[in-house]
Coordinates of C-alpha atoms in Angstrom, one line a residue:
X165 CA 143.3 103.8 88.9
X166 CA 143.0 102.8 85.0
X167 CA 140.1 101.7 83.8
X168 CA 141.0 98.6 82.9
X169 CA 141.8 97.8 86.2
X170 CA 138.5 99.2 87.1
X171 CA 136.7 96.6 84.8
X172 CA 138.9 93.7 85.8
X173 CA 135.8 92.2 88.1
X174 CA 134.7 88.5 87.5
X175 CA 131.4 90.0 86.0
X176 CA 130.9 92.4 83.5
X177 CA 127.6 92.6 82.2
X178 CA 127.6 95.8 80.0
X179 CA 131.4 95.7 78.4
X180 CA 134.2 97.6 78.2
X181 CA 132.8 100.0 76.1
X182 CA 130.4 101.7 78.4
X183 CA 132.7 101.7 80.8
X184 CA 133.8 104.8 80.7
X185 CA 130.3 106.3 80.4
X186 CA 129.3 104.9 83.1
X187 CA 132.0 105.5 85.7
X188 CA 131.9 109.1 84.2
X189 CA 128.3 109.7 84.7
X190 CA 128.4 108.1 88.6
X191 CA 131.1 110.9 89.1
X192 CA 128.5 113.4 87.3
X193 CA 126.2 112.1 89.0
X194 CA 127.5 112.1 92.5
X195 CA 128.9 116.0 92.0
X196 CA 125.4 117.0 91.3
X197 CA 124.1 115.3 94.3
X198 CA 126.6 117.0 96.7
X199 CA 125.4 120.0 94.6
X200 CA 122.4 119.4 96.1
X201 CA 123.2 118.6 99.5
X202 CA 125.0 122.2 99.8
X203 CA 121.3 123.6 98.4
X204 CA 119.4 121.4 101.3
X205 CA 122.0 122.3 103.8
X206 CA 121.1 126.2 103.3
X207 CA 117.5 125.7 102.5
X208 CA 115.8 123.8 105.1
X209 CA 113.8 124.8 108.0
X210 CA 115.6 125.3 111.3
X211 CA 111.7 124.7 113.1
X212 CA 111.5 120.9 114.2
X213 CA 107.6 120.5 112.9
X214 CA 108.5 122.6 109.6
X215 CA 111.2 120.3 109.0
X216 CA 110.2 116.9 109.9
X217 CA 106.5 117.8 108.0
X218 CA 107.8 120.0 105.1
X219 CA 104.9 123.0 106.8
X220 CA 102.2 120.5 105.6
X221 CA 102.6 122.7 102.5
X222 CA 102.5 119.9 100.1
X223 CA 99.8 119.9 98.0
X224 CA 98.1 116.5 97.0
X225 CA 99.7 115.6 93.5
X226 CA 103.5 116.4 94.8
X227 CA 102.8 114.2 97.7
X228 CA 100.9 111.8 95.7
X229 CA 104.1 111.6 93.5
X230 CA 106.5 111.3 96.4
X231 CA 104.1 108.7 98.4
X232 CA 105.0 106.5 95.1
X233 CA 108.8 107.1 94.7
X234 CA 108.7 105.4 98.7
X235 CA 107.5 102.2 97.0
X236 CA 110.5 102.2 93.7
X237 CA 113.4 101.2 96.6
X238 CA 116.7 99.5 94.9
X239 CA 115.0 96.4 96.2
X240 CA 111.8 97.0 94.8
X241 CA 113.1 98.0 91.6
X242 CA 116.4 95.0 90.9
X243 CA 114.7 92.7 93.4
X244 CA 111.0 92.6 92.0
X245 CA 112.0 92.7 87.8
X246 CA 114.8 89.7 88.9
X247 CA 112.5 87.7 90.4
X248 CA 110.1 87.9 87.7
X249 CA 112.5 86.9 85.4
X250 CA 114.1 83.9 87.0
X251 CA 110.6 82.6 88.7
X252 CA 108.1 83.7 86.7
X253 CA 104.7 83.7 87.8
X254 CA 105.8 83.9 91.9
X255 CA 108.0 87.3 90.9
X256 CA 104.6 88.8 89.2
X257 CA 102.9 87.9 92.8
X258 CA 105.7 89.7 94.8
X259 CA 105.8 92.9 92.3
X260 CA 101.6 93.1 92.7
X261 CA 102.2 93.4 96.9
X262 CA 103.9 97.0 96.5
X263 CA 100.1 97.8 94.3
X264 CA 97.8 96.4 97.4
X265 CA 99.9 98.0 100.2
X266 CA 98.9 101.2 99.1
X267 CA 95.7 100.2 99.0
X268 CA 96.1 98.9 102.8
X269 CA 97.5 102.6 103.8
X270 CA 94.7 104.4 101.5
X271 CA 92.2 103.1 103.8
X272 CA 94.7 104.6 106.8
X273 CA 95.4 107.5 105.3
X274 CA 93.0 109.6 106.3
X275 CA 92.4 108.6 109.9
X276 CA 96.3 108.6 110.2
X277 CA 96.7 112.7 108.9
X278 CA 93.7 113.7 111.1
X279 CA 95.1 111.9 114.1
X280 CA 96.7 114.8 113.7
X281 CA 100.1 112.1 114.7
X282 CA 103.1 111.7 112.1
X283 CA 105.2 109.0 114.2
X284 CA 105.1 105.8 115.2
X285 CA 105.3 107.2 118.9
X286 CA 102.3 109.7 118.3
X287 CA 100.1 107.4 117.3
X288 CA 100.5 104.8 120.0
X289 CA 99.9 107.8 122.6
X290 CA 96.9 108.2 121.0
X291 CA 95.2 105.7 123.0
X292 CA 98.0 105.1 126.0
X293 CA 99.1 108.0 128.1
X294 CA 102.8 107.9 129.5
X295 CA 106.4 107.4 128.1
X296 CA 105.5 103.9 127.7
X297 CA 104.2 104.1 124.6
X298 CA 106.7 106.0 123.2
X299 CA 109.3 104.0 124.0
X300 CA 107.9 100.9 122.4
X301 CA 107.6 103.0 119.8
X302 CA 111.0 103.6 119.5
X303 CA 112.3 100.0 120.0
X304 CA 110.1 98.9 116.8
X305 CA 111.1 102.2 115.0
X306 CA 114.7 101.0 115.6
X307 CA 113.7 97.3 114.9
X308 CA 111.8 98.1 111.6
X309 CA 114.9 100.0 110.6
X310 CA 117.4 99.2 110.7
X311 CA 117.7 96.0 108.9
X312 CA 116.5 97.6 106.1
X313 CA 119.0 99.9 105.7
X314 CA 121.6 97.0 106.0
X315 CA 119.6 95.4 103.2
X316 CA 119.2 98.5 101.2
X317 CA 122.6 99.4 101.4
X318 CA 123.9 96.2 100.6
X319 CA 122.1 95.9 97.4
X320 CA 123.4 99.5 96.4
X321 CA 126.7 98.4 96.8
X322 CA 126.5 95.3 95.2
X323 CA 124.6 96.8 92.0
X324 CA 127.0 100.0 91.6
X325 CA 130.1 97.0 91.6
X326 CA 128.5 95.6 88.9
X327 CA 127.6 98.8 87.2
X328 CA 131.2 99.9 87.3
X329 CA 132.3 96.6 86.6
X330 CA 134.5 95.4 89.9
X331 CA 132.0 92.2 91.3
X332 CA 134.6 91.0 93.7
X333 CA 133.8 90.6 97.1
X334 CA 136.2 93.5 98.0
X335 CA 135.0 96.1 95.5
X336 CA 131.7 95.2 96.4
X337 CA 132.6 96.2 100.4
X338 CA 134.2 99.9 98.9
X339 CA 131.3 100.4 96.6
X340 CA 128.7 99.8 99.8
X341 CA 130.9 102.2 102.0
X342 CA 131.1 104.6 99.8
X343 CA 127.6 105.0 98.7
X344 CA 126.6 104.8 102.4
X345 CA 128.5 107.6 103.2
X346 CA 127.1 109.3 100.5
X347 CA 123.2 108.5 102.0
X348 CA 124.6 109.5 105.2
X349 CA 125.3 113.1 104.1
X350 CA 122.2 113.6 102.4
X351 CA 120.0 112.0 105.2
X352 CA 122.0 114.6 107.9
X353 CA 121.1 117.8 106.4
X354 CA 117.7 116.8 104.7
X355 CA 114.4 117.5 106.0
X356 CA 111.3 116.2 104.4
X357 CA 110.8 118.9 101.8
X358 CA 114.3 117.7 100.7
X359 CA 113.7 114.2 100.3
X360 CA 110.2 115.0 98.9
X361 CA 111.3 116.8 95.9
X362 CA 114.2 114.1 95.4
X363 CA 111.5 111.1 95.2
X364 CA 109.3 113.2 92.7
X365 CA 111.9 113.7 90.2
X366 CA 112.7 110.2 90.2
X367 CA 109.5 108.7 89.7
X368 CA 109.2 110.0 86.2
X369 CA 113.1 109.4 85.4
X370 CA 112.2 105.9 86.5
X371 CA 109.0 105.1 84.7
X372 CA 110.4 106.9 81.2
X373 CA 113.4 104.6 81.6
X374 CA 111.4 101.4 82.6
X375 CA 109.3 102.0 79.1
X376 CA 112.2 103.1 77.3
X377 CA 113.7 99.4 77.8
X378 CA 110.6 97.5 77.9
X379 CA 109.7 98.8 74.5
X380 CA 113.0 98.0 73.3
X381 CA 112.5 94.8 74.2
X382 CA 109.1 94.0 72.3
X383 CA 110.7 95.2 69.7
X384 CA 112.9 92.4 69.2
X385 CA 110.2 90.5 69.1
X386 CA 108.4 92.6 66.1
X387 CA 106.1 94.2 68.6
X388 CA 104.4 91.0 69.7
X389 CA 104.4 90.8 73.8
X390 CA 102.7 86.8 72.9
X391 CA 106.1 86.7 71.1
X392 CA 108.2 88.1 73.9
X393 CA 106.6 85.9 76.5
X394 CA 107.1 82.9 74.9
X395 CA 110.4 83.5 74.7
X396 CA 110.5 84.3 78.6
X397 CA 109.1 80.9 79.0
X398 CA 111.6 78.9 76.5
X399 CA 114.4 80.7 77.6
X400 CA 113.8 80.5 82.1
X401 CA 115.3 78.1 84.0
X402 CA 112.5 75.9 83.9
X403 CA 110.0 76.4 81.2
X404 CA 107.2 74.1 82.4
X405 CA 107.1 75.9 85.8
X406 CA 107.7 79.1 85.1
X407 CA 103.9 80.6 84.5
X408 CA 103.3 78.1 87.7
X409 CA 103.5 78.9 91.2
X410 CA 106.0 77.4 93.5
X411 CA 109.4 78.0 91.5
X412 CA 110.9 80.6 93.9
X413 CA 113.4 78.4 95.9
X414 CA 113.1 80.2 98.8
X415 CA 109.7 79.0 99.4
X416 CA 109.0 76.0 97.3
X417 CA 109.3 73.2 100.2
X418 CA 107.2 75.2 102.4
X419 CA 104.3 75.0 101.3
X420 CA 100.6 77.3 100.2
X421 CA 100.1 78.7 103.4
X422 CA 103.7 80.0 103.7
X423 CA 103.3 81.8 100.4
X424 CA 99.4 82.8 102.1
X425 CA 101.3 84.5 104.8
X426 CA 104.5 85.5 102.8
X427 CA 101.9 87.7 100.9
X428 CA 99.7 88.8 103.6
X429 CA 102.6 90.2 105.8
X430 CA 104.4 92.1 103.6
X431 CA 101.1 94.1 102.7
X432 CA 100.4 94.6 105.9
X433 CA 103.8 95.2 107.2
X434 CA 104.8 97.7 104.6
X435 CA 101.8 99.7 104.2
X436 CA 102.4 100.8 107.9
X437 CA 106.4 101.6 107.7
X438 CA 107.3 105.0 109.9
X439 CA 108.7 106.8 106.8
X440 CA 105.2 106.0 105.4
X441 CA 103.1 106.9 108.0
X442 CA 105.7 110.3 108.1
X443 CA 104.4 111.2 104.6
X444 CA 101.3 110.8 105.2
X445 CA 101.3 112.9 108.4
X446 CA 102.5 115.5 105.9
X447 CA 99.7 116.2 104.2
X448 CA 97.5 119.0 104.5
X449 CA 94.3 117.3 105.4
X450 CA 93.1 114.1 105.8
X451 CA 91.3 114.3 102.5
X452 CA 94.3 115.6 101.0
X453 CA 95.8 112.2 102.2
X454 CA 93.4 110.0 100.8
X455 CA 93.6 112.1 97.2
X456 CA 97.7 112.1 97.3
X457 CA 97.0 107.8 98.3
X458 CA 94.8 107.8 95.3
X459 CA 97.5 109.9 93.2
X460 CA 100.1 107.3 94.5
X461 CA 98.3 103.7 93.4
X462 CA 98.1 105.0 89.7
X463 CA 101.5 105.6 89.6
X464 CA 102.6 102.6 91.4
X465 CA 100.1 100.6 89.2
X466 CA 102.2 101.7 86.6
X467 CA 105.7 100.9 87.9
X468 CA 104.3 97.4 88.8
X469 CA 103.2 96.8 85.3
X470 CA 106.7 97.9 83.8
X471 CA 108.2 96.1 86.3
X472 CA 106.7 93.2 85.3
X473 CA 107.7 93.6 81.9
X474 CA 110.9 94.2 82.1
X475 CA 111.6 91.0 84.1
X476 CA 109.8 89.2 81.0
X477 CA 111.8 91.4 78.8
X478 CA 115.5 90.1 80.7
X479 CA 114.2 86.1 80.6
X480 CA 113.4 86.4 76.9
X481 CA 115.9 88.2 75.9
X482 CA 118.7 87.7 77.8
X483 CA 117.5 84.4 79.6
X484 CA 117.2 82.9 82.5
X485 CA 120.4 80.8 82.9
X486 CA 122.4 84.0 82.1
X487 CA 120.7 85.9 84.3
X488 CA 121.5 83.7 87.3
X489 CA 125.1 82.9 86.0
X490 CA 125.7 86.8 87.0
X491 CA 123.3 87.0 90.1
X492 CA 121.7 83.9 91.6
X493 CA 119.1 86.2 93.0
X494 CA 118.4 88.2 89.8
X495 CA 118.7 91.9 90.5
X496 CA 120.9 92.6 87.3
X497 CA 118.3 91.8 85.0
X498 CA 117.7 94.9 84.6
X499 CA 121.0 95.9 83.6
X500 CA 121.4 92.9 81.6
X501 CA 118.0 93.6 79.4
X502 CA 119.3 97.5 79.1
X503 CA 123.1 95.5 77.8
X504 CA 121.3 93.3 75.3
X505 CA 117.9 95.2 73.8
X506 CA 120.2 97.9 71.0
X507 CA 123.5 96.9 69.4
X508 CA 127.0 98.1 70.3
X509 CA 127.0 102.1 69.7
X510 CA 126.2 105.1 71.4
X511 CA 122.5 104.8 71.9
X512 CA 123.5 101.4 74.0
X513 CA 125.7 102.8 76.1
X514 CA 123.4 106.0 77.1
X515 CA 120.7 103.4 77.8
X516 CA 122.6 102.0 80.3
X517 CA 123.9 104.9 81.7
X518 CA 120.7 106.0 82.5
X519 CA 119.6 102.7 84.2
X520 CA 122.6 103.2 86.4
X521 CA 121.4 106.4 87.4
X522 CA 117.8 105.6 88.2
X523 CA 119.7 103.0 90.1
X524 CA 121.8 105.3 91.8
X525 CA 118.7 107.7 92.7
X526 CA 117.0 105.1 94.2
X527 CA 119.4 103.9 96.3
X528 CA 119.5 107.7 97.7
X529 CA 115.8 108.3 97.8
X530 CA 115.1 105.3 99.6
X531 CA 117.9 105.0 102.1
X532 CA 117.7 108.5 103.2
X533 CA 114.1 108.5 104.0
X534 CA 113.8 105.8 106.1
X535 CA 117.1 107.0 108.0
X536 CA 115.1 110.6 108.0
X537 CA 112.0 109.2 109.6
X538 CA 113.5 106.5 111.7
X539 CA 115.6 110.1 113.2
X540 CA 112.5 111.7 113.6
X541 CA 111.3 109.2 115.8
X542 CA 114.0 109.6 117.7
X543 CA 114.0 113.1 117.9
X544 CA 110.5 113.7 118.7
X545 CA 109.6 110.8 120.5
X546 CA 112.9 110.1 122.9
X547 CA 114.6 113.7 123.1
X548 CA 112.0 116.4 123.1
X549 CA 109.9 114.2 125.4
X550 CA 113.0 114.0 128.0
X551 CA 112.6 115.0 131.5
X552 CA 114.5 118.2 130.7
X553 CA 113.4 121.1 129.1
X554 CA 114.2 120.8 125.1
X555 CA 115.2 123.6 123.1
X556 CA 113.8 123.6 119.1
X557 CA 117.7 124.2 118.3
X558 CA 118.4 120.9 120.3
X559 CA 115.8 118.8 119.0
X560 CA 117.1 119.6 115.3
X561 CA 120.4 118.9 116.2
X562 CA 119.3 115.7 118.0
X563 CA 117.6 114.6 114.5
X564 CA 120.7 115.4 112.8
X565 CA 122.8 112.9 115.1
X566 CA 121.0 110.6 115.6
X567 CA 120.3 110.2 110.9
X568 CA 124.0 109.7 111.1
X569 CA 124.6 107.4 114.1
X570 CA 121.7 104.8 112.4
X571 CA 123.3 105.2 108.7
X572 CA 126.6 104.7 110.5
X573 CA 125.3 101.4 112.2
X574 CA 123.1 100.4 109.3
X575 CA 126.4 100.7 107.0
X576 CA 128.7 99.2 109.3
X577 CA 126.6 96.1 109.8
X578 CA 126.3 96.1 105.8
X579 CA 129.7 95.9 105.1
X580 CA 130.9 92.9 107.8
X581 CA 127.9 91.1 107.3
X582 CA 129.2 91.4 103.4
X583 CA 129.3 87.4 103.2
X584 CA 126.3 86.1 104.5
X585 CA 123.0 86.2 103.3
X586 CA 120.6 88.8 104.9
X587 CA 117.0 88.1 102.8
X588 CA 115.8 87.4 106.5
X589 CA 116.6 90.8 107.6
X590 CA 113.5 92.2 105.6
X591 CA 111.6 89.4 106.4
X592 CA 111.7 90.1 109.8
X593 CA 112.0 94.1 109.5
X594 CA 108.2 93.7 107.3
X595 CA 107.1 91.3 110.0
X596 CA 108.1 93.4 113.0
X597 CA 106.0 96.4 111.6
X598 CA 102.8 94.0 110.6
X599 CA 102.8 92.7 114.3
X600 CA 103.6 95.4 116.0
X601 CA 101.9 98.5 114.1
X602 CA 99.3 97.5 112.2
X603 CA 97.5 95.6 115.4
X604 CA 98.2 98.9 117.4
X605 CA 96.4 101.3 114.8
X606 CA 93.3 99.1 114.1
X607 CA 92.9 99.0 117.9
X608 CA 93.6 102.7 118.4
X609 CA 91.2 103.8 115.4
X610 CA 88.3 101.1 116.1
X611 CA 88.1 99.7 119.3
X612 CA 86.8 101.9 122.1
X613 CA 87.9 99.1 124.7
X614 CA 91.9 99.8 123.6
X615 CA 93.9 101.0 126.3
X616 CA 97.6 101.5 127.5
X617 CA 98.0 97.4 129.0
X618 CA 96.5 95.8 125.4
X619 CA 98.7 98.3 123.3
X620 CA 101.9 97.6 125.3
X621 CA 101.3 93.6 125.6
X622 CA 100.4 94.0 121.3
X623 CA 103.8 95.5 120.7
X624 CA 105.7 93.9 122.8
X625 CA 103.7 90.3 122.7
X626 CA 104.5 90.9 118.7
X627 CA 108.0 91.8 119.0
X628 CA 109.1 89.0 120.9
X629 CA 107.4 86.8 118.4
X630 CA 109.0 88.5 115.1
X631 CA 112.6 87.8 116.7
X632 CA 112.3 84.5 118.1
X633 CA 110.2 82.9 115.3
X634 CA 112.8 84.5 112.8
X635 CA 115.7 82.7 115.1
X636 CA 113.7 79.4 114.7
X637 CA 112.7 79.4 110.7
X638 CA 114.7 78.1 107.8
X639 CA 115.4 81.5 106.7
X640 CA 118.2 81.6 109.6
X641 CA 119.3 77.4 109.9
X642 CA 118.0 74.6 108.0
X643 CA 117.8 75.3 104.3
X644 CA 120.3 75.7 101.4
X645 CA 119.3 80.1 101.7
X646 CA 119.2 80.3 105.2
X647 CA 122.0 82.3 107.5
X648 CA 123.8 78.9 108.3
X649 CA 122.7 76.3 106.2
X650 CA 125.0 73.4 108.1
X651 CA 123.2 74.4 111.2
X652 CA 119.5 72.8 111.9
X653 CA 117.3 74.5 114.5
X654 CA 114.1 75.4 112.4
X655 CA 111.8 74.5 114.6
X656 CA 109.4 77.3 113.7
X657 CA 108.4 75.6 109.8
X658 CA 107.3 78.7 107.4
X659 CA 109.3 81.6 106.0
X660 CA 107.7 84.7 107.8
X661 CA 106.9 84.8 111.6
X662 CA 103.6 86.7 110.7
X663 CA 101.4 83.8 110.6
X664 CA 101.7 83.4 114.5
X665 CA 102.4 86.9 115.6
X666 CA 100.4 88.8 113.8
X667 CA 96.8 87.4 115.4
X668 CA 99.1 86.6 118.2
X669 CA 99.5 90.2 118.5
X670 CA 95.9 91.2 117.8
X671 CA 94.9 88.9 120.5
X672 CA 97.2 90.1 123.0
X673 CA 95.8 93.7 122.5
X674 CA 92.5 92.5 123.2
X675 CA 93.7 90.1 126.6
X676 CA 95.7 92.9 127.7
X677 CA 93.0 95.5 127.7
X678 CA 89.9 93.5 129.0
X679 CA 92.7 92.7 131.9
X680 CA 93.4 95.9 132.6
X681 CA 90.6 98.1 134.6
X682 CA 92.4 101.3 133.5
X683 CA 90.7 103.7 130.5
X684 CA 91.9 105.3 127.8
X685 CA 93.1 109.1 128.6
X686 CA 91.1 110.0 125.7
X687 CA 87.8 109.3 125.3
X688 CA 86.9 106.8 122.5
X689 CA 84.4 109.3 121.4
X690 CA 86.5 112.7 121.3
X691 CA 89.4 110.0 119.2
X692 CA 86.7 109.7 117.1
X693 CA 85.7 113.0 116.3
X694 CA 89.1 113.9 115.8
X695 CA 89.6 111.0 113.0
X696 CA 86.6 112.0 111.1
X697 CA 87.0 116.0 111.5
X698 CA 90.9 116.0 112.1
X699 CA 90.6 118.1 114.7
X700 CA 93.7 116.7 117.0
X701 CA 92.9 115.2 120.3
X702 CA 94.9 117.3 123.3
X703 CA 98.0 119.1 122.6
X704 CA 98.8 120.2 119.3
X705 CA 102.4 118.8 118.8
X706 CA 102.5 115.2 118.7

């Protein structure tokens, strides 16, 4: 294959001249990481706890650094700039959630590590005794996951296509595949040590190359950012709006309170995600936790701030109308502002090199630890809890199956659902884990009353909600973004279905366990002592 046939796409944001960088550095690129993979492969731990919690060796600054590559996703990163520069103020709003959701989790964190729990499945045993809980836990492990991976893995595919210069539908499909097979690998033999060492080298290769293009950017503008900004504004798509709110088109019809609860459920939602509740079960001590939390926000303040930046930087200096030409939701901003912010030459074609590979790493961060902790649920939740006696050997190999069974769904569902729209999978993936998790930990950590009946009707009650309010809202019929537009059965009026189930699902806790005459297996004073001290409540291995 030539590469001219390899740039032949419809789009071709870079040129023809970093072509060959590019396409030579994803090859580089993708040797080293197999490179790697053989390392992992021969240097993990065979021991189930070891692996899935890295020995709780880490110490507070390495897992504070890894705690903030878990927030710079592919999404995160081309999702949050390219809203920001197409919408303006409402992308600034959406880029500032990923700051407050770590402050949601650092007021977790330390009640979360000295639970002594690291899954989704531990932590709703904490109050409920039987395989009940865990199973729950499973179904909204499974729920939370795997549309993110779909949505993930779709954007990886449809940003390395553009990279490499093939948009089209069908190079867009191979690009996905391939890259998912790639993740797949990587999340089979990797344990947590793996993956933790993989998100701290890219959270300074990410920030370096985030300021790197951002102060490119001001300098076109003779290092004035009043300059640069007001080019953002004359060159959006709609300069009078565009410091406004209401501009995003996805929610502009529906209304304040639909933003209210847009906002409010993806904080919630993502500050209690199993990957991040994994990490934070990692760390040494619950103190530990809180510091590596702490750690984390600066960072992340930091990646917000260049996010927002850089989306200014693309509107003013690429522009808004060009921007959506190439993507209508933005996510090539990015790419664009690295294209247009140094002339044609060497230096231009590095810089976007570069962003391909920060690009490339966080498609592989991301993807493979939520596959790693979703498997871990699996593992230690489902299989070593079976009826049958478990072996440690088993239980790895059951994690290592089960990593490449949900990439394998995840990426299949990616590639045939290729020509639809899928914003609603996250919607609903972020909405699932605010209804169903969040409820259950307040309860579990502050309510004495909580017991096996309120935690069971919570998850459930809010899981049932999540899917059929999704079914009914315009992100699925009804509007011009939805999953079929021509169709018209959004009976349910706002975006996310969090505004009903989320109390929905606090109040169900509560009904279900004033219903219920049984009690806790633990008392609520013993729980306590262990979230304060960390001294775990009952067996040791949760």
């Amino acid at each position: 294959m030539t590469l001219h046939l390899l740039s032949s796409g419809v789009l071709d944001p870079i040129g023809s001249d970093a072509r060959r960088p590019v396409i030579l550095a994803f090859l580089v690129f993708i040797g080293l990481s197999l490179l790697w993979l053989f390392t992992l492969a021969t240097a993990e731990e065979d021991h189930p706890e070891r692996l899935y919690l890295a020995d709780r060796a880490l110490s507070p600054v390495f897992n504070g650094f890894a705690m903030a590559g878990e927030q710079i996703s592919v999404v995160t990163l081309l999702g949050a700039s390219g809203v920001v520069a197409l919408f303006g103020y409402d992308g600034v709003t959406f880029a500032i959630d990923s700051l407050i959701t770590l402050g949601v989790l650092l007021v977790l964190a330390q009640k979360i590590r000295n639970s002594g729990r690291y899954t989704l499945g531990g932590l709703f045993s904490l109050r409920a005794a039987g395989p009940g809980p865990r199973i729950a836990a499973a179904l909204v492990t499974m729920a939370v996951t795997i549309p993110i991976l779909i949505v993930q893995l779709r954007a990886a595919g449809i940003s390395a296509a553009l990279l490499i210069g093939m948009s089209t539908d069908g190079a867009q499909i191979i690009c996905t595949i391939l890259m998912g097979c790639l993740v797949t690998c990587f999340a089979a033999v990797a344990g947590l040590k793996g993956t933790t060492l993989m998100h701290v080298a890219k959270v300074p290769l990410t920030l370096v190359t985030l300021a790197v293009v951002t102060v490119l950017a001001l300098r076109k503008f003779s290092w004035n950012p009043g300059d640069l900004l007001s080019a953002a504004v004359a060159n959006s798509v709609a300069p009078d709006g565009y410091l406004s709110p209401g501009l995003w088109p996805y929610t502009a019809s529906l209304g304040p309170l639909n933003t209210f609860g847009n906002h409010i459920v993806v904080i919630l939602g993502t500050a209690v995600m199993p990957h991040l509740i994994l990490r934070v079960g990692a760390a040494r001590t619950g103190r530990a936790a809180r510091r590596s939390m702490s750690i984390a926000t600066v960072l992340v303040g930091v990646f917000v701030l260049l996010l927002i930046a850089t989306g200014f930087g693309a509107a003013a200096v690429v522009g808004g109308a060009e921007i959506g030409a190439f993507d209508a939701t933005g996510q090539s901003s990015p790419i664009l502002l690295a294209s247009g912010v140094l002339g044609d030459g060497a230096a231009r074609i590095a810089l976007i090199t570069v962003v391909a590979c920060v690009v490339f790493v966080a498609v592989l961060t991301t993807v493979t630890s939520v596959t790693f902790a979703a498997a871990v649920s699996f593992a230690h939740d489902v299989f070593a809890r079976g009826k049958r006696p478990r072996t440690e050997s088993g239980e790895v190999r059951a994690l290592r199956v089960a990593a490449v069974l949900m990439c394998a769904v995840g990426l299949s569902l990616a590639a045939s659902t290729h020509h639809y729209p899928t914003e609603f999978l996250a919607t609903f993936s972020i909405c699932v884990a605010a209804s169903c998790v969040f409820p259950a930990l307040i309860y579990s950590f502050f309510w004495h009353g909580f017991n096996r009946t309120g935690l069971l009707w919570s998850v459930y009650g809010g899981l049932v909600l999540s899917l059929v309010l999704t079914i009914l809202s315009p992100t699925v019929s009804g509007s011009a973004f939805a999953l079929w537009p021509d169709a018209n059965f959004d009976l349910y009026p706002f975006q996310t279905p969090g505004l009903v189930s989320v109390p929905a699902a606090f109040l169900l806790g509560w009904l279900g366990s004033i219903a219920s005459k049984e009690r806790s297996p633990s008392d609520f004073l013993q729980v306590e002592q262990s979230l304060l001290t960390g001294r775990e409540v009952g067996p040791k291995t949760h």
